[in-house]
mmCIF file of C-alpha atoms in Angstrom:
data_model
loop_
_atom_site.group_PDB
_atom_site.id
_atom_site.type_symbol
_atom_site.label_atom_id
_atom_site.label_comp_id
_atom_site.label_asym_id
_atom_site.label_seq_id
_atom_site.Cartn_x
_atom_site.Cartn_y
_atom_site.Cartn_z
ATOM 1 C CA UNK U 124 -0.317 0.039 -0.090
ATOM 2 C CA UNK U 125 1.685 3.287 -0.770
ATOM 3 C CA UNK U 126 2.179 6.679 1.277
ATOM 4 C CA UNK U 127 -0.647 8.346 0.431
ATOM 5 C CA UNK U 128 -3.284 5.929 1.411
ATOM 6 C CA UNK U 129 -1.760 4.678 4.207
ATOM 7 C CA UNK U 130 -1.248 7.919 5.613
ATOM 8 C CA UNK U 131 -4.681 8.544 4.700
ATOM 9 C CA UNK U 132 -6.733 5.431 6.393
ATOM 10 C CA UNK U 133 -4.434 5.992 9.836
ATOM 11 C CA UNK U 134 -6.128 9.726 9.864
ATOM 12 C CA UNK U 135 -9.727 8.646 8.804
ATOM 13 C CA UNK U 136 -9.319 5.612 10.985
ATOM 14 C CA UNK U 137 -8.759 7.839 13.938
ATOM 15 C CA UNK U 138 -12.200 9.868 13.125
ATOM 16 C CA UNK U 139 -14.076 6.539 12.624
ATOM 17 C CA UNK U 140 -16.333 6.406 15.321
ATOM 18 C CA UNK U 141 -17.650 10.222 14.199
ATOM 19 C CA UNK U 142 -18.454 9.317 10.830
ATOM 20 C CA UNK U 143 -22.122 8.840 9.923
ATOM 21 C CA UNK U 144 -23.469 6.317 7.048
ATOM 22 C CA UNK U 145 -22.354 7.637 2.790
ATOM 23 C CA UNK U 146 -25.599 8.371 1.894
ATOM 24 C CA UNK U 147 -26.601 11.223 4.451
ATOM 25 C CA UNK U 148 -30.074 12.046 5.116
ATOM 26 C CA UNK U 149 -30.572 9.618 2.518
ATOM 27 C CA UNK U 150 -32.224 6.081 4.290
ATOM 28 C CA UNK U 151 -31.480 2.401 3.027
ATOM 29 C CA UNK U 152 -33.948 0.104 4.301
ATOM 30 C CA UNK U 153 -34.475 -3.720 3.891
ATOM 31 C CA UNK U 154 -38.270 -4.570 3.152
ATOM 32 C CA UNK U 155 -39.210 -8.407 3.867
ATOM 33 C CA UNK U 156 -39.516 -10.221 0.266
ATOM 34 C CA UNK U 157 -38.564 -13.068 -1.775
ATOM 35 C CA UNK U 158 -36.282 -10.508 -3.683
ATOM 36 C CA UNK U 159 -34.648 -9.358 -0.421
ATOM 37 C CA UNK U 160 -35.199 -6.024 -1.475
ATOM 38 C CA UNK U 161 -33.227 -2.956 -0.586
ATOM 39 C CA UNK U 162 -34.365 0.659 -0.943
ATOM 40 C CA UNK U 163 -33.434 4.166 -0.589
ATOM 41 C CA UNK U 164 -35.469 6.820 0.812
ATOM 42 C CA UNK U 165 -36.598 8.109 -3.162
ATOM 43 C CA UNK U 166 -36.360 12.241 -3.737
ATOM 44 C CA UNK U 167 -37.963 12.488 -7.341
ATOM 45 C CA UNK U 168 -36.588 16.052 -7.610
ATOM 46 C CA UNK U 169 -33.380 14.626 -8.684
ATOM 47 C CA UNK U 170 -33.031 14.565 -12.873
ATOM 48 C CA UNK U 171 -32.834 11.299 -13.525
ATOM 49 C CA UNK U 172 -33.903 9.759 -10.584
ATOM 50 C CA UNK U 173 -34.785 7.730 -8.515
ATOM 51 C CA UNK U 174 -33.377 4.368 -10.815
ATOM 52 C CA UNK U 175 -33.923 0.860 -9.669
ATOM 53 C CA UNK U 176 -31.066 -1.322 -9.771
ATOM 54 C CA UNK U 177 -31.346 -4.918 -9.970
ATOM 55 C CA UNK U 178 -28.198 -7.056 -8.085
ATOM 56 C CA UNK U 179 -27.256 -9.185 -5.879
ATOM 57 C CA UNK U 180 -26.165 -9.822 -2.036
ATOM 58 C CA UNK U 181 -23.770 -11.107 -0.668
ATOM 59 C CA UNK U 182 -25.448 -14.815 -0.580
ATOM 60 C CA UNK U 183 -26.183 -14.336 -4.217
ATOM 61 C CA UNK U 184 -29.743 -13.659 -4.031
ATOM 62 C CA UNK U 185 -31.651 -11.092 -5.854
ATOM 63 C CA UNK U 186 -32.011 -7.210 -4.635
ATOM 64 C CA UNK U 187 -32.863 -4.235 -5.479
ATOM 65 C CA UNK U 188 -31.913 -0.790 -4.590
ATOM 66 C CA UNK U 189 -32.801 2.761 -5.411
ATOM 67 C CA UNK U 190 -30.783 5.359 -6.277
ATOM 68 C CA UNK U 191 -32.134 8.955 -5.521
ATOM 69 C CA UNK U 192 -29.175 10.459 -6.681
ATOM 70 C CA UNK U 193 -25.506 10.039 -8.050
ATOM 71 C CA UNK U 194 -22.792 8.984 -5.753
ATOM 72 C CA UNK U 195 -19.990 11.375 -4.540
ATOM 73 C CA UNK U 196 -17.829 9.071 -2.846
ATOM 74 C CA UNK U 197 -17.376 5.774 -4.623
ATOM 75 C CA UNK U 198 -15.311 3.287 -3.490
ATOM 76 C CA UNK U 199 -14.338 1.081 -6.694
ATOM 77 C CA UNK U 200 -12.528 -2.374 -6.711
ATOM 78 C CA UNK U 201 -11.001 -4.013 -9.423
ATOM 79 C CA UNK U 202 -10.018 -2.348 -12.983
ATOM 80 C CA UNK U 203 -13.358 -3.007 -14.996
ATOM 81 C CA UNK U 204 -15.060 -0.408 -12.121
ATOM 82 C CA UNK U 205 -12.543 1.913 -11.906
ATOM 83 C CA UNK U 206 -12.296 2.103 -15.808
ATOM 84 C CA UNK U 207 -16.073 1.687 -16.625
ATOM 85 C CA UNK U 208 -16.491 4.460 -13.972
ATOM 86 C CA UNK U 209 -14.181 6.524 -15.563
ATOM 87 C CA UNK U 210 -15.087 5.895 -19.270
ATOM 88 C CA UNK U 211 -18.568 7.010 -18.027
ATOM 89 C CA UNK U 212 -16.780 10.606 -16.809
ATOM 90 C CA UNK U 213 -17.328 9.858 -12.957
ATOM 91 C CA UNK U 214 -13.400 10.041 -12.346
ATOM 92 C CA UNK U 215 -14.204 12.963 -9.742
ATOM 93 C CA UNK U 216 -15.980 10.738 -7.645
ATOM 94 C CA UNK U 217 -13.788 8.011 -7.464
ATOM 95 C CA UNK U 218 -12.882 8.404 -3.660
ATOM 96 C CA UNK U 219 -10.620 5.350 -3.408
ATOM 97 C CA UNK U 220 -9.510 2.754 -5.767
ATOM 98 C CA UNK U 221 -7.872 -0.628 -5.226
ATOM 99 C CA UNK U 222 -6.562 -3.638 -7.242
ATOM 100 C CA UNK U 223 -5.251 -2.947 -10.704
ATOM 101 C CA UNK U 224 -2.191 -4.508 -10.635
ATOM 102 C CA UNK U 225 -0.198 -2.691 -12.978
ATOM 103 C CA UNK U 226 -1.695 0.747 -14.220
ATOM 104 C CA UNK U 227 0.290 0.741 -17.488
ATOM 105 C CA UNK U 228 -2.874 -1.950 -17.833
ATOM 106 C CA UNK U 229 -4.888 0.577 -17.921
ATOM 107 C CA UNK U 230 -5.671 2.833 -21.847
ATOM 108 C CA UNK U 231 -3.203 5.668 -22.185
ATOM 109 C CA UNK U 232 -5.654 8.123 -21.290
ATOM 110 C CA UNK U 233 -7.117 5.865 -18.533
ATOM 111 C CA UNK U 234 -3.565 5.773 -16.792
ATOM 112 C CA UNK U 235 -3.547 9.867 -16.341
ATOM 113 C CA UNK U 236 -6.664 9.661 -14.808
ATOM 114 C CA UNK U 237 -5.809 7.056 -12.404
ATOM 115 C CA UNK U 238 -2.658 8.560 -10.922
ATOM 116 C CA UNK U 239 -4.509 11.156 -9.787
ATOM 117 C CA UNK U 240 -7.328 9.624 -7.643
ATOM 118 C CA UNK U 241 -7.212 10.624 -4.226
ATOM 119 C CA UNK U 242 -6.515 6.960 -2.989
ATOM 120 C CA UNK U 243 -4.824 4.235 -4.717
ATOM 121 C CA UNK U 244 -3.499 0.488 -3.457
ATOM 122 C CA UNK U 245 -2.697 -2.638 -5.455
ATOM 123 C CA UNK U 246 -4.330 -4.630 -2.757
ATOM 124 C CA UNK U 247 -7.604 -4.837 -1.449
ATOM 125 C CA UNK U 248 -8.880 -2.796 1.493
ATOM 126 C CA UNK U 249 -10.357 -4.320 4.251
ATOM 127 C CA UNK U 250 -13.931 -3.302 6.032
ATOM 128 C CA UNK U 251 -12.518 -0.959 8.288
ATOM 129 C CA UNK U 252 -10.374 1.011 5.895
ATOM 130 C CA UNK U 253 -13.281 2.044 3.754
ATOM 131 C CA UNK U 254 -15.390 2.586 6.581
ATOM 132 C CA UNK U 255 -13.145 5.460 7.650
ATOM 133 C CA UNK U 256 -13.398 6.753 3.473
ATOM 134 C CA UNK U 257 -17.094 7.368 4.417
ATOM 135 C CA UNK U 258 -18.285 6.435 0.624
ATOM 136 C CA UNK U 259 -21.448 6.652 -0.717
ATOM 137 C CA UNK U 260 -21.679 3.584 -3.126
ATOM 138 C CA UNK U 261 -19.256 0.810 -3.306
ATOM 139 C CA UNK U 262 -18.701 -1.328 -6.370
ATOM 140 C CA UNK U 263 -16.747 -4.696 -6.802
ATOM 141 C CA UNK U 264 -16.846 -8.395 -7.331
ATOM 142 C CA UNK U 265 -19.009 -10.958 -5.461
ATOM 143 C CA UNK U 266 -15.653 -12.438 -3.326
ATOM 144 C CA UNK U 267 -15.183 -8.840 -2.453
ATOM 145 C CA UNK U 268 -18.793 -8.836 -0.044
ATOM 146 C CA UNK U 269 -18.369 -12.622 1.784
ATOM 147 C CA UNK U 270 -17.424 -11.016 4.901
ATOM 148 C CA UNK U 271 -14.942 -13.748 5.007
ATOM 149 C CA UNK U 272 -10.702 -12.890 4.447
ATOM 150 C CA UNK U 273 -9.790 -9.306 2.382
ATOM 151 C CA UNK U 274 -13.722 -8.582 2.501
ATOM 152 C CA UNK U 275 -14.728 -5.267 2.268
ATOM 153 C CA UNK U 276 -18.122 -6.308 4.366
ATOM 154 C CA UNK U 277 -21.108 -8.170 3.451
ATOM 155 C CA UNK U 278 -23.701 -6.373 1.715
ATOM 156 C CA UNK U 279 -26.124 -6.328 4.650
ATOM 157 C CA UNK U 280 -23.408 -4.658 6.440
ATOM 158 C CA UNK U 281 -23.074 -1.283 4.223
ATOM 159 C CA UNK U 282 -26.571 -1.411 3.602
ATOM 160 C CA UNK U 283 -27.370 -1.255 7.184
ATOM 161 C CA UNK U 284 -24.963 2.038 7.404
ATOM 162 C CA UNK U 285 -27.217 3.277 4.074
ATOM 163 C CA UNK U 286 -23.906 2.810 2.028
ATOM 164 C CA UNK U 287 -25.394 0.602 -1.577
ATOM 165 C CA UNK U 288 -22.926 -1.627 -3.034
ATOM 166 C CA UNK U 289 -23.207 -3.429 -7.217
ATOM 167 C CA UNK U 290 -21.206 -6.344 -7.528
ATOM 168 C CA UNK U 291 -20.307 -8.409 -10.461
ATOM 169 C CA UNK U 292 -21.138 -11.872 -9.898
ATOM 170 C CA UNK U 293 -19.645 -13.497 -13.020
ATOM 171 C CA UNK U 294 -16.181 -14.227 -11.797
ATOM 172 C CA UNK U 295 -17.095 -16.715 -9.959
ATOM 173 C CA UNK U 296 -20.903 -17.680 -11.385
ATOM 174 C CA UNK U 297 -21.146 -21.278 -12.219
ATOM 175 C CA UNK U 298 -24.940 -21.726 -11.049
ATOM 176 C CA UNK U 299 -25.601 -18.530 -14.249
ATOM 177 C CA UNK U 300 -26.443 -20.738 -17.381
ATOM 178 C CA UNK U 301 -23.561 -18.652 -19.438
ATOM 179 C CA UNK U 302 -21.868 -15.662 -19.090
ATOM 180 C CA UNK U 303 -22.166 -13.095 -22.474
ATOM 181 C CA UNK U 304 -21.196 -9.887 -23.657
ATOM 182 C CA UNK U 305 -25.125 -8.367 -22.662
ATOM 183 C CA UNK U 306 -23.898 -9.243 -19.156
ATOM 184 C CA UNK U 307 -21.260 -6.645 -19.528
ATOM 185 C CA UNK U 308 -23.998 -4.145 -21.480
ATOM 186 C CA UNK U 309 -25.741 -4.446 -18.437
ATOM 187 C CA UNK U 310 -23.129 -3.645 -16.410
ATOM 188 C CA UNK U 311 -21.915 -0.757 -18.287
ATOM 189 C CA UNK U 312 -25.607 0.202 -18.532
ATOM 190 C CA UNK U 313 -26.392 -0.335 -14.748
ATOM 191 C CA UNK U 314 -23.126 2.238 -13.532
ATOM 192 C CA UNK U 315 -24.127 4.508 -16.098
ATOM 193 C CA UNK U 316 -27.689 4.691 -14.646
ATOM 194 C CA UNK U 317 -26.184 4.582 -11.069
ATOM 195 C CA UNK U 318 -23.778 7.746 -12.268
ATOM 196 C CA UNK U 319 -26.910 9.525 -14.261
ATOM 197 C CA UNK U 320 -24.893 9.280 -17.360
ATOM 198 C CA UNK U 321 -26.966 7.336 -19.329
ATOM 199 C CA UNK U 322 -26.007 8.878 -22.680
ATOM 200 C CA UNK U 323 -22.215 8.256 -22.127
ATOM 201 C CA UNK U 324 -23.377 4.637 -21.370
ATOM 202 C CA UNK U 325 -25.177 3.695 -24.339
ATOM 203 C CA UNK U 326 -22.629 5.429 -26.578
ATOM 204 C CA UNK U 327 -20.229 2.947 -25.270
ATOM 205 C CA UNK U 328 -22.587 -0.507 -25.189
ATOM 206 C CA UNK U 329 -23.907 0.744 -29.093
ATOM 207 C CA UNK U 330 -19.947 1.238 -29.756
ATOM 208 C CA UNK U 331 -19.010 -2.247 -28.682
ATOM 209 C CA UNK U 332 -22.379 -3.830 -31.005
ATOM 210 C CA UNK U 333 -21.530 -2.179 -33.571
ATOM 211 C CA UNK U 334 -17.533 -3.261 -33.418
ATOM 212 C CA UNK U 335 -18.878 -6.989 -33.133
ATOM 213 C CA UNK U 336 -21.268 -6.417 -35.711
ATOM 214 C CA UNK U 337 -18.167 -5.485 -37.986
ATOM 215 C CA UNK U 338 -15.357 -7.864 -36.836
ATOM 216 C CA UNK U 339 -18.409 -10.867 -37.247
ATOM 217 C CA UNK U 340 -18.561 -9.996 -40.978
ATOM 218 C CA UNK U 341 -15.288 -11.009 -41.385
ATOM 219 C CA UNK U 342 -16.891 -14.695 -41.138
ATOM 220 C CA UNK U 343 -19.354 -14.057 -44.156
ATOM 221 C CA UNK U 344 -18.669 -16.936 -46.789
ATOM 222 C CA UNK U 345 -16.687 -18.994 -44.976
ATOM 223 C CA UNK U 346 -18.165 -22.470 -44.385
ATOM 224 C CA UNK U 347 -16.080 -24.220 -41.930
ATOM 225 C CA UNK U 348 -15.747 -22.982 -38.528
ATOM 226 C CA UNK U 349 -12.481 -22.402 -37.022
ATOM 227 C CA UNK U 350 -11.650 -24.662 -33.828
ATOM 228 C CA UNK U 351 -10.349 -22.242 -30.937
ATOM 229 C CA UNK U 352 -8.935 -22.974 -27.640
ATOM 230 C CA UNK U 353 -8.577 -20.347 -25.177
ATOM 231 C CA UNK U 354 -6.160 -21.151 -22.515
ATOM 232 C CA UNK U 355 -6.372 -19.475 -18.907
ATOM 233 C CA UNK U 356 -3.554 -21.417 -18.185
ATOM 234 C CA UNK U 357 -1.123 -24.557 -18.474
ATOM 235 C CA UNK U 358 0.073 -26.557 -16.516
ATOM 236 C CA UNK U 359 0.392 -30.563 -15.883
ATOM 237 C CA UNK U 360 -3.023 -30.026 -17.916
ATOM 238 C CA UNK U 361 -4.538 -26.900 -19.546
ATOM 239 C CA UNK U 362 -7.582 -25.209 -17.885
ATOM 240 C CA UNK U 363 -9.582 -23.728 -20.668
ATOM 241 C CA UNK U 364 -12.673 -21.165 -21.414
ATOM 242 C CA UNK U 365 -15.536 -23.202 -22.536
ATOM 243 C CA UNK U 366 -18.211 -21.730 -24.801
ATOM 244 C CA UNK U 367 -20.341 -20.588 -21.964
ATOM 245 C CA UNK U 368 -17.653 -18.457 -20.635
ATOM 246 C CA UNK U 369 -17.304 -14.361 -21.994
ATOM 247 C CA UNK U 370 -14.496 -15.602 -23.985
ATOM 248 C CA UNK U 371 -16.078 -18.448 -25.333
ATOM 249 C CA UNK U 372 -19.189 -16.538 -25.977
ATOM 250 C CA UNK U 373 -17.319 -13.616 -28.355
ATOM 251 C CA UNK U 374 -15.309 -16.128 -30.013
ATOM 252 C CA UNK U 375 -18.615 -18.147 -31.018
ATOM 253 C CA UNK U 376 -19.910 -14.514 -31.895
ATOM 254 C CA UNK U 377 -17.474 -14.270 -34.102
ATOM 255 C CA UNK U 378 -17.669 -16.859 -36.502
ATOM 256 C CA UNK U 379 -15.625 -19.915 -34.420
ATOM 257 C CA UNK U 380 -16.045 -23.169 -32.599
ATOM 258 C CA UNK U 381 -14.870 -23.170 -29.456
ATOM 259 C CA UNK U 382 -13.052 -26.161 -27.302
ATOM 260 C CA UNK U 383 -14.054 -27.718 -23.770
ATOM 261 C CA UNK U 384 -17.198 -28.745 -23.837
ATOM 262 C CA UNK U 385 -17.169 -31.650 -20.952
ATOM 263 C CA UNK U 386 -18.098 -29.430 -17.606
ATOM 264 C CA UNK U 387 -18.519 -26.153 -19.396
ATOM 265 C CA UNK U 388 -18.074 -24.012 -15.933
ATOM 266 C CA UNK U 389 -18.957 -20.475 -16.289
ATOM 267 C CA UNK U 390 -17.373 -18.457 -13.939
ATOM 268 C CA UNK U 391 -13.885 -20.435 -13.919
ATOM 269 C CA UNK U 392 -11.836 -22.237 -16.396
ATOM 270 C CA UNK U 393 -12.033 -26.224 -16.461
ATOM 271 C CA UNK U 394 -9.797 -28.582 -17.196
ATOM 272 C CA UNK U 395 -8.314 -30.195 -20.425
ATOM 273 C CA UNK U 396 -6.046 -32.997 -20.755
ATOM 274 C CA UNK U 397 -3.488 -31.813 -23.403
ATOM 275 C CA UNK U 398 -4.395 -35.125 -25.034
ATOM 276 C CA UNK U 399 -8.130 -34.130 -25.186
ATOM 277 C CA UNK U 400 -6.496 -30.839 -27.271
ATOM 278 C CA UNK U 401 -4.103 -33.092 -29.761
ATOM 279 C CA UNK U 402 -7.054 -35.447 -30.621
ATOM 280 C CA UNK U 403 -9.432 -31.707 -31.201
ATOM 281 C CA UNK U 404 -6.656 -30.204 -33.262
ATOM 282 C CA UNK U 405 -7.008 -26.300 -33.276
ATOM 283 C CA UNK U 406 -7.444 -24.251 -35.765
ATOM 284 C CA UNK U 407 -6.290 -21.364 -33.109
ATOM 285 C CA UNK U 408 -5.299 -20.856 -29.767
ATOM 286 C CA UNK U 409 -5.651 -18.171 -27.571
ATOM 287 C CA UNK U 410 -3.481 -18.106 -24.025
ATOM 288 C CA UNK U 411 -4.690 -15.525 -21.153
ATOM 289 C CA UNK U 412 -1.917 -13.169 -20.274
ATOM 290 C CA UNK U 413 -1.016 -9.857 -19.669
ATOM 291 C CA UNK U 414 1.097 -7.355 -21.828
ATOM 292 C CA UNK U 415 4.522 -7.598 -20.154
ATOM 293 C CA UNK U 416 4.450 -11.657 -20.061
ATOM 294 C CA UNK U 417 2.639 -12.469 -23.505
ATOM 295 C CA UNK U 418 5.593 -13.321 -25.078
ATOM 296 C CA UNK U 419 6.998 -15.850 -22.353
ATOM 297 C CA UNK U 420 3.580 -17.370 -22.350
ATOM 298 C CA UNK U 421 2.882 -17.572 -26.354
ATOM 299 C CA UNK U 422 6.378 -19.305 -26.237
ATOM 300 C CA UNK U 423 4.965 -22.110 -23.988
ATOM 301 C CA UNK U 424 2.624 -23.038 -25.874
ATOM 302 C CA UNK U 425 5.143 -22.810 -28.725
ATOM 303 C CA UNK U 426 7.746 -25.128 -26.817
ATOM 304 C CA UNK U 427 5.519 -27.458 -25.295
ATOM 305 C CA UNK U 428 6.087 -31.070 -26.916
ATOM 306 C CA UNK U 429 2.605 -32.208 -26.570
ATOM 307 C CA UNK U 430 1.121 -28.915 -28.787
ATOM 308 C CA UNK U 431 3.388 -29.176 -31.255
ATOM 309 C CA UNK U 432 1.558 -31.602 -33.881
ATOM 310 C CA UNK U 433 -1.731 -29.402 -33.741
ATOM 311 C CA UNK U 434 -2.581 -26.829 -36.363
ATOM 312 C CA UNK U 435 -2.363 -23.883 -34.082
ATOM 313 C CA UNK U 436 0.956 -24.401 -33.584
ATOM 314 C CA UNK U 437 2.060 -25.925 -37.209
ATOM 315 C CA UNK U 438 0.649 -22.430 -38.558
ATOM 316 C CA UNK U 439 1.634 -20.229 -35.863
ATOM 317 C CA UNK U 440 -1.791 -18.867 -34.811
ATOM 318 C CA UNK U 441 -1.164 -18.498 -31.342
ATOM 319 C CA UNK U 442 -2.337 -15.643 -29.396
ATOM 320 C CA UNK U 443 -1.714 -13.776 -26.381
ATOM 321 C CA UNK U 444 -5.476 -12.227 -24.866
ATOM 322 C CA UNK U 445 -5.002 -9.954 -21.597
ATOM 323 C CA UNK U 446 -7.119 -11.315 -18.436
ATOM 324 C CA UNK U 447 -8.261 -8.254 -17.672
ATOM 325 C CA UNK U 448 -10.452 -8.225 -21.260
ATOM 326 C CA UNK U 449 -12.297 -11.465 -20.590
ATOM 327 C CA UNK U 450 -12.446 -11.758 -16.648
ATOM 328 C CA UNK U 451 -15.335 -9.395 -16.469
ATOM 329 C CA UNK U 452 -13.964 -6.594 -18.263
ATOM 330 C CA UNK U 453 -16.467 -3.838 -18.387
ATOM 331 C CA UNK U 454 -15.672 -1.572 -20.985
ATOM 332 C CA UNK U 455 -12.669 -3.483 -22.812
ATOM 333 C CA UNK U 456 -15.007 -6.060 -23.532
ATOM 334 C CA UNK U 457 -14.739 -3.971 -26.939
ATOM 335 C CA UNK U 458 -10.630 -4.597 -27.075
ATOM 336 C CA UNK U 459 -11.381 -8.471 -26.529
ATOM 337 C CA UNK U 460 -13.613 -8.533 -29.357
ATOM 338 C CA UNK U 461 -11.042 -6.832 -31.439
ATOM 339 C CA UNK U 462 -8.481 -8.871 -30.117
ATOM 340 C CA UNK U 463 -10.526 -12.248 -30.735
ATOM 341 C CA UNK U 464 -11.122 -11.202 -34.340
ATOM 342 C CA UNK U 465 -7.843 -10.202 -35.107
ATOM 343 C CA UNK U 466 -6.003 -13.942 -34.360
ATOM 344 C CA UNK U 467 -9.597 -15.725 -36.139
ATOM 345 C CA UNK U 468 -9.611 -13.206 -38.971
ATOM 346 C CA UNK U 469 -5.417 -12.130 -39.428
ATOM 347 C CA UNK U 470 -5.755 -11.521 -43.118
ATOM 348 C CA UNK U 471 -8.950 -9.874 -43.491
ATOM 349 C CA UNK U 472 -9.489 -5.981 -43.795
ATOM 350 C CA UNK U 473 -12.296 -4.278 -41.315
#
């Protein structure tokens, strides 16, 4: 944790006992219903508000939160929320941000914004630290709100303190049918509504759909679907993304046939043997990576004796795909679409 966050939290914790809930005079109340609805006392005088957002609590049950105004002190956890909020014009409302492994993973424009945020940390915040920041909105992933180790507190904890939370569940959503592009679209649209900037959210999502349609057209007239292996990691076995995952959905919609259908996990990668991969003989291989180790990961595929006979290796069609474009990416789903399309159709002109 860097110096400015350490100093801030130490000072804030000293004053923690006098802090009040983040939404001020707004009151979050729980209603007894099968949907476990949470609502904020409405004030229809604010333009574009109130707005009702469907989400989940810490046990994965559906909840609804009614926002009466756009938050002003946001704690944003992980790259998807930080980048999406920035691109929705909400950077000046981020009080603290955590979970960026390497700022260079952000776009050049977002890097400039990120370095000027009041508090940044590579590691996640704990519950006490976040409480001391006096937030009025927290956005993160499901495991951030479990109440267990490295958690910022549960859904109940924050709503009892008048602080609404929004979480994405897709990283561990094995119980859902499929993770598709529309899940990321909804994420962007929901944050757009919460931030009071639906116009910008619509602009972003329309651009994503436009680019998807444009890249998908590269497959027009092709009769054979290329077999695609999407590797999350390699060890004694392969951990692969199946057709039901987000990268699987993108590649399928771009005209590829995604390998790995035995179990079809949604949130996490599933195990595939090297023997199975060789038998299915992929035409294209993508491996999850990050820019600073792309070459190393690609070489690991080319140099693996078990994979030397597959078409993708023989034809030099192995590509890296950044983890932050396929693991709950938010606005960066557009990058994944472009990278997958370029790998599938390297000789096509958009």
